[in-house]
């Protein structure tokens, strides 16, 4: 998990977050993102021992319950990113700001 995370979501998320938010809200948005990441890290560190220590889950899933749960969450994250997170490759910060403003502009 750590090797896969270290070459995928781990470093990419920080670059992506710094590129997608407009300057006016970037610091607040990054603060919220860091809080959510640490909350998720805490949740994983608290639930993993509970899941691995569950006799019923170990018997039913042969010890793979936590990995199945986190795999499902990763698939959900992948679908979310593909559907809702804009591509930032070859775009300036100003172009990203224009993209967000165009998406939030009221329809006429």
XYZ file of C-alpha atoms in Angstrom:
108
model
C 0.000 0.000 0.000
C 2.683 2.484 1.002
C 4.689 1.920 -2.184
C 1.608 2.390 -4.364
C 0.481 5.431 -2.404
C 3.951 6.990 -2.535
C 4.041 6.922 -6.336
C 0.420 7.903 -6.954
C -1.968 9.762 -4.658
C 0.680 10.763 -2.129
C 2.700 13.394 -3.973
C 0.231 14.132 -6.767
C -2.525 15.366 -4.491
C -0.410 18.246 -3.165
C 0.513 19.458 -6.630
C -3.053 19.100 -7.829
C -4.509 20.969 -4.860
C -2.104 23.850 -5.334
C -3.134 24.103 -9.000
C -6.913 23.758 -8.966
C -7.941 26.391 -6.432
C -8.043 30.099 -7.300
C -5.683 32.391 -5.391
C -8.554 33.925 -3.441
C -9.389 30.652 -1.647
C -6.229 28.578 -2.053
C -4.949 28.900 1.514
C -8.344 28.092 3.056
C -8.933 25.199 0.649
C -5.500 23.702 1.328
C -6.052 24.049 5.081
C -9.328 22.150 4.801
C -7.705 19.510 2.573
C -4.867 18.960 5.055
C -7.366 18.621 7.908
C -9.395 16.065 5.946
C -6.267 14.109 5.057
C -5.138 13.915 8.675
C -8.671 12.962 9.778
C -8.664 10.170 7.179
C -5.204 9.035 8.332
C -6.515 8.907 11.895
C -9.607 6.965 10.797
C -7.470 4.402 8.961
C -5.099 3.993 11.903
C -8.046 3.459 14.264
C -10.132 1.126 12.090
C -7.372 -1.110 10.738
C -6.605 -2.808 14.081
C -10.323 -3.237 14.774
C -10.906 -4.852 11.400
C -7.896 -7.151 11.642
C -8.811 -8.109 15.204
C -12.384 -9.082 14.403
C -12.744 -12.852 14.610
C -15.956 -12.860 12.538
C -14.411 -10.774 9.741
C -11.235 -12.865 9.764
C -13.219 -16.075 9.402
C -15.467 -14.717 6.667
C -12.823 -12.872 4.616
C -9.717 -14.857 5.650
C -8.027 -11.760 7.091
C -8.603 -9.594 4.018
C -11.494 -7.463 5.357
C -9.527 -4.242 5.920
C -7.854 -4.536 2.545
C -11.180 -5.125 0.799
C -12.702 -2.108 2.544
C -9.814 0.169 1.633
C -9.742 -1.185 -1.934
C -13.425 -0.295 -2.325
C -12.706 3.186 -0.966
C -9.833 3.560 -3.447
C -12.087 2.559 -6.344
C -14.622 5.129 -5.158
C -11.903 7.776 -4.967
C -10.749 6.885 -8.483
C -14.286 7.278 -9.853
C -14.707 10.598 -8.035
C -11.427 11.964 -9.394
C -12.146 10.851 -12.965
C -15.613 12.402 -12.848
C -15.177 15.626 -10.873
C -11.523 16.708 -10.700
C -10.408 18.795 -13.688
C -7.247 18.040 -15.652
C -4.531 20.597 -14.880
C -1.893 19.439 -17.356
C -0.620 22.296 -19.565
C -2.941 24.833 -17.901
C -1.898 27.972 -16.099
C -3.301 28.972 -12.730
C -5.277 31.695 -14.498
C -6.839 29.152 -16.863
C -7.870 27.019 -13.902
C -9.427 30.041 -12.220
C -11.348 30.817 -15.424
C -12.518 27.193 -15.564
C -13.971 27.349 -12.051
C -15.577 30.734 -12.681
C -17.191 29.447 -15.877
C -18.600 26.429 -14.033
C -20.044 28.517 -11.202
C -21.411 31.340 -13.362
C -25.217 31.530 -13.317
C -26.910 30.386 -16.495
C -28.730 33.012 -18.531
